[in-house]
Amino acid sequence: MPLTADNFKFIQAFAKDTAAIILEPGKEYLVDTRLSPLAKQAGFKNLDDFLNQLRMNRTATLFHEQVIDALTTNETSFFRDFYPFETLRQDVLPALIEQRASVKRLKIWSAASSTGQELYTIGMVVREYFPALKDWNVSILGTDLSPTVLAQAKEGSYSQLEVNRGLPAGLLLKYFSKIGSKWVVKDDLKRLIEFRPMNLVKAWPILPLFDIVFIRNVMIYFDLEAKREILKKIRRCLHPSGYLFLGTAETTMNIDPEWQPITVGKATYYQSVTPQAALAAA
Ligand SMILES: C[S@@+](CC[C@H](N)C(=O)[O-])C[C@H]1O[C@@H](n2cnc3c(N)ncnc32)[C@H](O)[C@@H]1O
């Protein structure tokens, strides 16, 4: 049975208000595929009955959380797009190591960390190529809205299919242990990394000043206003000389002029145009 127009409108507004997710007209099939299993599992006859119930119950419930969880796209992989991690290794980390030598502290944030592959990739780059950082205070924070992906990220447990996507065999054998059919991140790497829930379009918790922020492949789902607000907030929690990485299909251009794109090799990172203003705002 097709989704009623009213229920599609409701779910569009709900996804936008709760997580800034834009469901364009024509995405009814996506709502249907993602939410019908939830409706069935909760014992409803069809998706419309489930959505009618959701509409009546205005307070946040487990259903609300599960619906947003099901509507998010969690696609990720180790060394996704490859080049940003080359630039991290060849340019960004060497520059930061020089700049932060007196404090010996590095803080990195992945603001939509999904199932954790991006964070463990950064961690492997740090451990593999910068042994001197063993004596530094290095912390890597991953945040995401979805409790399901956060749970897998915390476990650091991946299927053969997941590790086959982008992870070189040498790094797999060095940083993961095979437990049953899963590959599990070893403790030395896990210790570098912390995962926490955070919704980018609600009030932000107090965050430290980061040296590098990765916010990749999440703002593509948001409208212009949400993107602008998030980029502004990142300026407040990124060190004035810090580095911002976006997804390959994302940019700050025509959204927030306070960022300058810098292309090194085949990757682009962004830095504050006016570091002094950023410092004052921080
Ligand atoms: C496509 S994944 C990107 C993962 C990783 N950054 C990458 O590029 O491979 C997008 C992630 O953003 C999360 N997400 C969507 N809306 C969000 C929001 N409002 N706040 C925080 N995370 C959100 C989703 O749960 C999902 O895990």
CSV table of N, CA, C and O in Angstrom, one decimal, residues 156-247:
chain,number,residue,atom,x,y,z
A,156,GLY,N,34.3,-1.8,17.7
A,156,GLY,CA,35.4,-1.9,16.7
A,156,GLY,C,35.4,-3.3,16.1
A,156,GLY,O,36.5,-3.9,15.9
A,157,SER,N,34.3,-3.8,15.7
A,157,SER,CA,34.2,-5.2,15.2
A,157,SER,C,33.6,-5.2,13.8
A,157,SER,O,32.5,-4.6,13.6
A,158,TYR,N,34.3,-5.8,12.9
A,158,TYR,CA,34.0,-5.7,11.5
A,158,TYR,C,34.0,-7.0,10.8
A,158,TYR,O,34.8,-7.9,11.1
A,159,SER,N,33.1,-7.1,9.8
A,159,SER,CA,33.0,-8.4,9.0
A,159,SER,C,34.1,-8.4,8.0
A,159,SER,O,34.8,-7.4,7.7
A,160,GLN,N,34.3,-9.6,7.4
A,160,GLN,CA,35.3,-9.7,6.3
A,160,GLN,C,35.1,-8.7,5.2
A,160,GLN,O,36.0,-8.1,4.7
A,161,LEU,N,33.8,-8.6,4.9
A,161,LEU,CA,33.4,-7.7,3.8
A,161,LEU,C,33.8,-6.3,4.1
A,161,LEU,O,34.3,-5.5,3.2
A,162,GLU,N,33.6,-5.9,5.3
A,162,GLU,CA,33.9,-4.5,5.7
A,162,GLU,C,35.4,-4.2,5.7
A,162,GLU,O,35.8,-3.2,5.3
A,163,VAL,N,36.2,-5.2,6.2
A,163,VAL,CA,37.6,-4.9,6.1
A,163,VAL,C,38.2,-5.0,4.7
A,163,VAL,O,39.2,-4.5,4.4
A,164,ASN,N,37.5,-5.8,3.8
A,164,ASN,CA,37.9,-5.9,2.4
A,164,ASN,C,37.8,-4.6,1.7
A,164,ASN,O,38.5,-4.3,0.7
A,165,ARG,N,37.0,-3.7,2.3
A,165,ARG,CA,36.8,-2.4,1.6
A,165,ARG,C,37.8,-1.3,2.1
A,165,ARG,O,37.6,-0.6,3.1
A,166,GLY,N,38.9,-1.3,1.4
A,166,GLY,CA,39.9,-0.2,1.7
A,166,GLY,C,41.0,-0.4,2.7
A,166,GLY,O,41.9,0.4,2.7
A,167,LEU,N,40.9,-1.5,3.4
A,167,LEU,CA,42.0,-1.7,4.5
A,167,LEU,C,43.1,-2.6,3.9
A,167,LEU,O,42.9,-3.8,3.7
A,168,PRO,N,44.3,-2.1,3.8
A,168,PRO,CA,45.4,-2.9,3.3
A,168,PRO,C,45.7,-4.1,4.3
A,168,PRO,O,45.6,-3.9,5.5
A,169,ALA,N,46.1,-5.2,3.7
A,169,ALA,CA,46.2,-6.5,4.5
A,169,ALA,C,47.2,-6.3,5.7
A,169,ALA,O,47.0,-6.8,6.8
A,170,GLY,N,48.3,-5.5,5.4
A,170,GLY,CA,49.3,-5.3,6.4
A,170,GLY,C,48.7,-4.6,7.7
A,170,GLY,O,49.0,-5.0,8.8
A,171,LEU,N,47.9,-3.6,7.4
A,171,LEU,CA,47.3,-2.9,8.6
A,171,LEU,C,46.3,-3.7,9.3
A,171,LEU,O,46.2,-3.7,10.5
A,172,LEU,N,45.5,-4.5,8.5
A,172,LEU,CA,44.5,-5.4,9.1
A,172,LEU,C,45.2,-6.3,10.1
A,172,LEU,O,44.8,-6.5,11.2
A,173,LEU,N,46.3,-7.0,9.6
A,173,LEU,CA,46.9,-8.0,10.5
A,173,LEU,C,47.6,-7.3,11.7
A,173,LEU,O,47.7,-7.9,12.8
A,174,LYS,N,48.1,-6.1,11.5
A,174,LYS,CA,48.8,-5.4,12.6
A,174,LYS,C,47.8,-4.9,13.7
A,174,LYS,O,48.1,-4.9,14.9
A,175,TYR,N,46.7,-4.3,13.3
A,175,TYR,CA,45.8,-3.6,14.2
A,175,TYR,C,44.5,-4.3,14.6
A,175,TYR,O,43.8,-3.7,15.4
A,176,PHE,N,44.3,-5.4,14.0
A,176,PHE,CA,43.0,-6.2,14.3
A,176,PHE,C,43.3,-7.6,14.7
A,176,PHE,O,44.3,-8.2,14.3
A,177,SER,N,42.4,-8.2,15.5
A,177,SER,CA,42.5,-9.6,15.9
A,177,SER,C,41.3,-10.3,15.3
A,177,SER,O,40.2,-9.7,15.3
A,178,LYS,N,41.5,-11.5,14.8
A,178,LYS,CA,40.4,-12.3,14.2
A,178,LYS,C,39.7,-13.0,15.4
A,178,LYS,O,40.3,-13.8,16.1
A,179,ILE,N,38.4,-12.6,15.6
A,179,ILE,CA,37.7,-13.3,16.7
A,179,ILE,C,36.4,-13.9,16.1
A,179,ILE,O,35.5,-13.2,15.7
A,180,GLY,N,36.4,-15.2,16.0
A,180,GLY,CA,35.3,-15.9,15.2
A,180,GLY,C,35.3,-15.4,13.8
A,180,GLY,O,36.4,-15.3,13.1
A,181,SER,N,34.2,-14.9,13.3
A,181,SER,CA,34.1,-14.4,11.9
A,181,SER,C,34.4,-12.9,11.8
A,181,SER,O,34.4,-12.4,10.7
A,182,LYS,N,34.7,-12.3,12.9
A,182,LYS,CA,34.9,-10.8,12.9
A,182,LYS,C,36.4,-10.4,13.1
A,182,LYS,O,37.2,-11.2,13.7
A,183,TRP,N,36.7,-9.2,12.6
A,183,TRP,CA,38.0,-8.6,12.8
A,183,TRP,C,37.8,-7.5,13.9
A,183,TRP,O,37.0,-6.6,13.6
A,184,VAL,N,38.5,-7.6,15.0
A,184,VAL,CA,38.2,-6.6,16.1
A,184,VAL,C,39.5,-5.8,16.3
A,184,VAL,O,40.6,-6.3,16.4
A,185,VAL,N,39.3,-4.5,16.4
A,185,VAL,CA,40.4,-3.5,16.6
A,185,VAL,C,41.1,-3.8,17.9
A,185,VAL,O,40.5,-4.1,19.0
A,186,LYS,N,42.4,-3.9,17.9
A,186,LYS,CA,43.2,-4.2,19.1
A,186,LYS,C,43.2,-3.0,20.0
A,186,LYS,O,43.0,-1.8,19.6
A,187,ASP,N,43.4,-3.3,21.3
A,187,ASP,CA,43.3,-2.3,22.4
A,187,ASP,C,44.2,-1.1,22.2
A,187,ASP,O,43.7,0.1,22.5
A,188,ASP,N,45.4,-1.3,21.7
A,188,ASP,CA,46.3,-0.1,21.6
A,188,ASP,C,45.7,1.0,20.7
A,188,ASP,O,45.8,2.2,21.0
A,189,LEU,N,45.0,0.6,19.6
A,189,LEU,CA,44.4,1.5,18.7
A,189,LEU,C,43.1,2.0,19.3
A,189,LEU,O,42.8,3.2,19.3
A,190,LYS,N,42.3,1.1,19.9
A,190,LYS,CA,41.0,1.5,20.6
A,190,LYS,C,41.2,2.6,21.6
A,190,LYS,O,40.4,3.5,21.8
A,191,ARG,N,42.4,2.5,22.3
A,191,ARG,CA,42.6,3.4,23.5
A,191,ARG,C,42.7,4.9,23.0
A,191,ARG,O,42.4,5.8,23.7
A,192,LEU,N,43.1,5.1,21.7
A,192,LEU,CA,43.2,6.5,21.2
A,192,LEU,C,41.9,7.1,20.9
A,192,LEU,O,41.8,8.3,20.8
A,193,ILE,N,40.8,6.3,20.8
A,193,ILE,CA,39.6,6.7,20.2
A,193,ILE,C,38.4,6.6,21.2
A,193,ILE,O,38.2,5.6,21.9
A,194,GLU,N,37.6,7.7,21.2
A,194,GLU,CA,36.4,7.6,22.0
A,194,GLU,C,35.2,8.0,21.1
A,194,GLU,O,35.3,8.8,20.3
A,195,PHE,N,34.0,7.3,21.4
A,195,PHE,CA,32.8,7.6,20.6
A,195,PHE,C,31.7,8.1,21.6
A,195,PHE,O,31.6,7.6,22.7
A,196,ARG,N,31.0,9.1,21.1
A,196,ARG,CA,29.9,9.7,21.9
A,196,ARG,C,28.7,10.0,21.0
A,196,ARG,O,28.9,10.4,19.8
A,197,PRO,N,27.5,10.0,21.6
A,197,PRO,CA,26.4,10.4,20.7
A,197,PRO,C,26.3,12.0,20.6
A,197,PRO,O,26.7,12.7,21.6
A,198,MET,N,26.0,12.5,19.5
A,198,MET,CA,25.8,13.9,19.3
A,198,MET,C,25.0,14.2,18.0
A,198,MET,O,25.3,13.6,17.0
A,199,ASN,N,24.0,15.0,18.2
A,199,ASN,CA,23.2,15.4,17.0
A,199,ASN,C,23.7,16.8,16.6
A,199,ASN,O,23.7,17.8,17.3
A,200,LEU,N,24.2,16.9,15.3
A,200,LEU,CA,24.8,18.1,14.8
A,200,LEU,C,23.8,19.3,14.7
A,200,LEU,O,24.3,20.4,14.6
A,201,VAL,N,22.5,19.0,14.7
A,201,VAL,CA,21.6,20.1,14.5
A,201,VAL,C,20.8,20.4,15.7
A,201,VAL,O,19.9,21.2,15.7
A,202,LYS,N,21.2,19.9,16.8
A,202,LYS,CA,20.7,20.3,18.1
A,202,LYS,C,21.8,21.0,18.9
A,202,LYS,O,22.9,21.2,18.4
A,203,ALA,N,21.5,21.4,20.1
A,203,ALA,CA,22.5,22.2,20.9
A,203,ALA,C,23.8,21.3,21.0
A,203,ALA,O,23.7,20.1,21.3
A,204,TRP,N,24.9,21.9,20.8
A,204,TRP,CA,26.2,21.2,20.9
A,204,TRP,C,26.7,21.1,22.4
A,204,TRP,O,26.5,22.1,23.1
A,205,PRO,N,27.3,20.0,22.8
A,205,PRO,CA,27.9,19.9,24.1
A,205,PRO,C,29.1,20.8,24.1
A,205,PRO,O,29.6,21.3,23.1
A,206,ILE,N,29.7,21.0,25.3
A,206,ILE,CA,31.0,21.7,25.4
A,206,ILE,C,32.0,20.8,24.7
A,206,ILE,O,32.2,19.7,25.1
A,207,LEU,N,32.8,21.4,23.8
A,207,LEU,CA,33.8,20.6,23.1
A,207,LEU,C,35.1,21.2,23.3
A,207,LEU,O,35.2,22.5,23.4
A,208,PRO,N,36.2,20.5,23.3
A,208,PRO,CA,37.5,21.1,23.4
A,208,PRO,C,37.9,21.7,22.0
A,208,PRO,O,37.1,21.7,21.1
A,209,LEU,N,39.0,22.4,22.0
A,209,LEU,CA,39.5,23.0,20.8
A,209,LEU,C,40.2,21.9,20.0
A,209,LEU,O,41.2,21.4,20.4
A,210,PHE,N,39.7,21.6,18.8
A,210,PHE,CA,40.3,20.5,18.0
A,210,PHE,C,41.4,21.1,17.0
A,210,PHE,O,41.3,22.3,16.6
A,211,ASP,N,42.3,20.2,16.6
A,211,ASP,CA,43.3,20.6,15.6
A,211,ASP,C,42.9,20.2,14.3
A,211,ASP,O,43.2,20.8,13.3
A,212,ILE,N,42.1,19.1,14.2
A,212,ILE,CA,41.6,18.6,12.9
A,212,ILE,C,40.1,18.2,13.1
A,212,ILE,O,39.8,17.5,14.1
A,213,VAL,N,39.2,18.6,12.2
A,213,VAL,CA,37.9,18.1,12.2
A,213,VAL,C,37.5,17.5,10.9
A,213,VAL,O,37.8,18.0,9.8
A,214,PHE,N,37.0,16.2,10.9
A,214,PHE,CA,36.5,15.6,9.8
A,214,PHE,C,35.0,15.6,9.9
A,214,PHE,O,34.4,15.2,10.9
A,215,ILE,N,34.3,16.2,8.9
A,215,ILE,CA,32.9,16.1,8.9
A,215,ILE,C,32.5,15.8,7.4
A,215,ILE,O,32.3,16.6,6.6
A,216,ARG,N,32.5,14.5,7.2
A,216,ARG,CA,32.5,14.1,5.8
A,216,ARG,C,31.2,13.3,5.5
A,216,ARG,O,30.8,12.4,6.2
A,217,ASN,N,30.6,13.6,4.4
A,217,ASN,CA,29.5,12.9,3.8
A,217,ASN,C,28.3,12.8,4.8
A,217,ASN,O,27.6,11.8,4.9
A,218,VAL,N,28.1,13.9,5.5
A,218,VAL,CA,26.9,14.1,6.3
A,218,VAL,C,26.1,15.3,5.9
A,218,VAL,O,24.9,15.3,5.8
A,219,MET,N,26.9,16.4,5.7
A,219,MET,CA,26.2,17.7,5.4
A,219,MET,C,25.5,17.6,4.0
A,219,MET,O,24.6,18.4,3.7
A,220,ILE,N,25.8,16.7,3.1
A,220,ILE,CA,25.1,16.6,1.9
A,220,ILE,C,23.6,16.3,2.1
A,220,ILE,O,22.8,16.5,1.2
A,221,TYR,N,23.3,15.8,3.2
A,221,TYR,CA,21.9,15.4,3.5
A,221,TYR,C,21.1,16.6,4.1
A,221,TYR,O,19.9,16.6,4.3
A,222,PHE,N,21.9,17.7,4.4
A,222,PHE,CA,21.2,18.9,5.1
A,222,PHE,C,20.9,20.0,4.2
A,222,PHE,O,21.5,20.2,3.1
A,223,ASP,N,20.0,20.9,4.6
A,223,ASP,CA,19.7,22.1,3.8
A,223,ASP,C,20.8,23.2,4.1
A,223,ASP,O,21.6,23.0,5.0
A,224,LEU,N,20.7,24.2,3.3
A,224,LEU,CA,21.8,25.3,3.3
A,224,LEU,C,21.9,25.9,4.7
A,224,LEU,O,23.0,26.1,5.2
A,225,GLU,N,20.8,26.2,5.3
A,225,GLU,CA,20.8,26.8,6.7
A,225,GLU,C,21.5,26.0,7.7
A,225,GLU,O,22.3,26.5,8.5
A,226,ALA,N,21.2,24.7,7.7
A,226,ALA,CA,21.9,23.8,8.6
A,226,ALA,C,23.4,23.7,8.4
A,226,ALA,O,24.2,23.7,9.3
A,227,LYS,N,23.7,23.6,7.1
A,227,LYS,CA,25.2,23.5,6.7
A,227,LYS,C,25.9,24.8,7.3
A,227,LYS,O,27.0,24.7,7.8
A,228,ARG,N,25.3,26.0,7.0
A,228,ARG,CA,25.9,27.2,7.4
A,228,ARG,C,26.1,27.3,8.9
A,228,ARG,O,27.1,27.7,9.4
A,229,GLU,N,25.1,26.9,9.6
A,229,GLU,CA,25.1,26.9,11.1
A,229,GLU,C,26.2,26.0,11.6
A,229,GLU,O,27.0,26.3,12.5
A,230,ILE,N,26.3,24.8,11.0
A,230,ILE,CA,27.3,23.8,11.5
A,230,ILE,C,28.7,24.3,11.2
A,230,ILE,O,29.6,24.3,12.0
A,231,LEU,N,28.9,24.9,10.0
A,231,LEU,CA,30.3,25.4,9.6
A,231,LEU,C,30.7,26.5,10.6
A,231,LEU,O,31.8,26.7,10.9
A,232,LYS,N,29.7,27.3,10.9
A,232,LYS,CA,30.0,28.4,11.9
A,232,LYS,C,30.4,27.9,13.2
A,232,LYS,O,31.4,28.3,13.9
A,233,LYS,N,29.7,26.9,13.7
A,233,LYS,CA,30.0,26.3,15.0
A,233,LYS,C,31.3,25.6,15.0
A,233,LYS,O,32.1,25.6,16.0
A,234,ILE,N,31.7,25.0,13.9
A,234,ILE,CA,33.0,24.3,13.8
A,234,ILE,C,34.1,25.4,13.9
A,234,ILE,O,35.2,25.1,14.5
A,235,ARG,N,33.9,26.6,13.4
A,235,ARG,CA,34.9,27.6,13.5
A,235,ARG,C,35.2,27.9,14.9
A,235,ARG,O,36.3,28.3,15.3
A,236,ARG,N,34.2,27.7,15.8
A,236,ARG,CA,34.4,28.0,17.2
A,236,ARG,C,35.1,26.9,18.0
A,236,ARG,O,35.7,27.2,19.0
A,237,CYS,N,35.1,25.7,17.4
A,237,CYS,CA,35.8,24.6,18.2
A,237,CYS,C,37.0,24.1,17.4
A,237,CYS,O,37.5,23.0,17.8
A,238,LEU,N,37.4,24.7,16.4
A,238,LEU,CA,38.6,24.3,15.7
A,238,LEU,C,39.7,25.4,15.9
A,238,LEU,O,39.4,26.6,15.8
A,239,HIS,N,40.9,24.9,16.3
A,239,HIS,CA,42.0,25.8,16.5
A,239,HIS,C,42.2,26.7,15.3
A,239,HIS,O,42.0,26.3,14.2
A,240,PRO,N,42.5,28.0,15.5
A,240,PRO,CA,42.6,28.9,14.3
A,240,PRO,C,43.5,28.4,13.2
A,240,PRO,O,43.3,28.7,12.1
A,241,SER,N,44.5,27.7,13.6
A,241,SER,CA,45.4,27.1,12.5
A,241,SER,C,45.0,25.7,12.2
A,241,SER,O,45.8,24.9,11.6
A,242,GLY,N,43.8,25.3,12.6
A,242,GLY,CA,43.4,23.8,12.5
A,242,GLY,C,42.9,23.5,11.1
A,242,GLY,O,42.8,24.4,10.2
A,243,TYR,N,42.6,22.3,10.8
A,243,TYR,CA,42.3,21.8,9.5
A,243,TYR,C,40.9,21.2,9.5
A,243,TYR,O,40.5,20.4,10.4
A,244,LEU,N,40.1,21.5,8.4
A,244,LEU,CA,38.8,20.9,8.3
A,244,LEU,C,38.7,20.0,7.0
A,244,LEU,O,39.1,20.5,5.9
A,245,PHE,N,38.3,18.8,7.2
A,245,PHE,CA,38.1,17.9,6.0
A,245,PHE,C,36.6,17.7,5.8
A,245,PHE,O,35.9,17.3,6.7
A,246,LEU,N,36.2,17.9,4.5
A,246,LEU,CA,34.8,17.6,4.1
A,246,LEU,C,34.8,16.4,3.2
A,246,LEU,O,35.9,16.0,2.7
A,247,GLY,N,33.6,15.9,2.8
A,247,GLY,CA,33.5,14.8,1.9
A,247,GLY,C,33.9,15.3,0.5
A,247,GLY,O,33.8,16.5,0.2
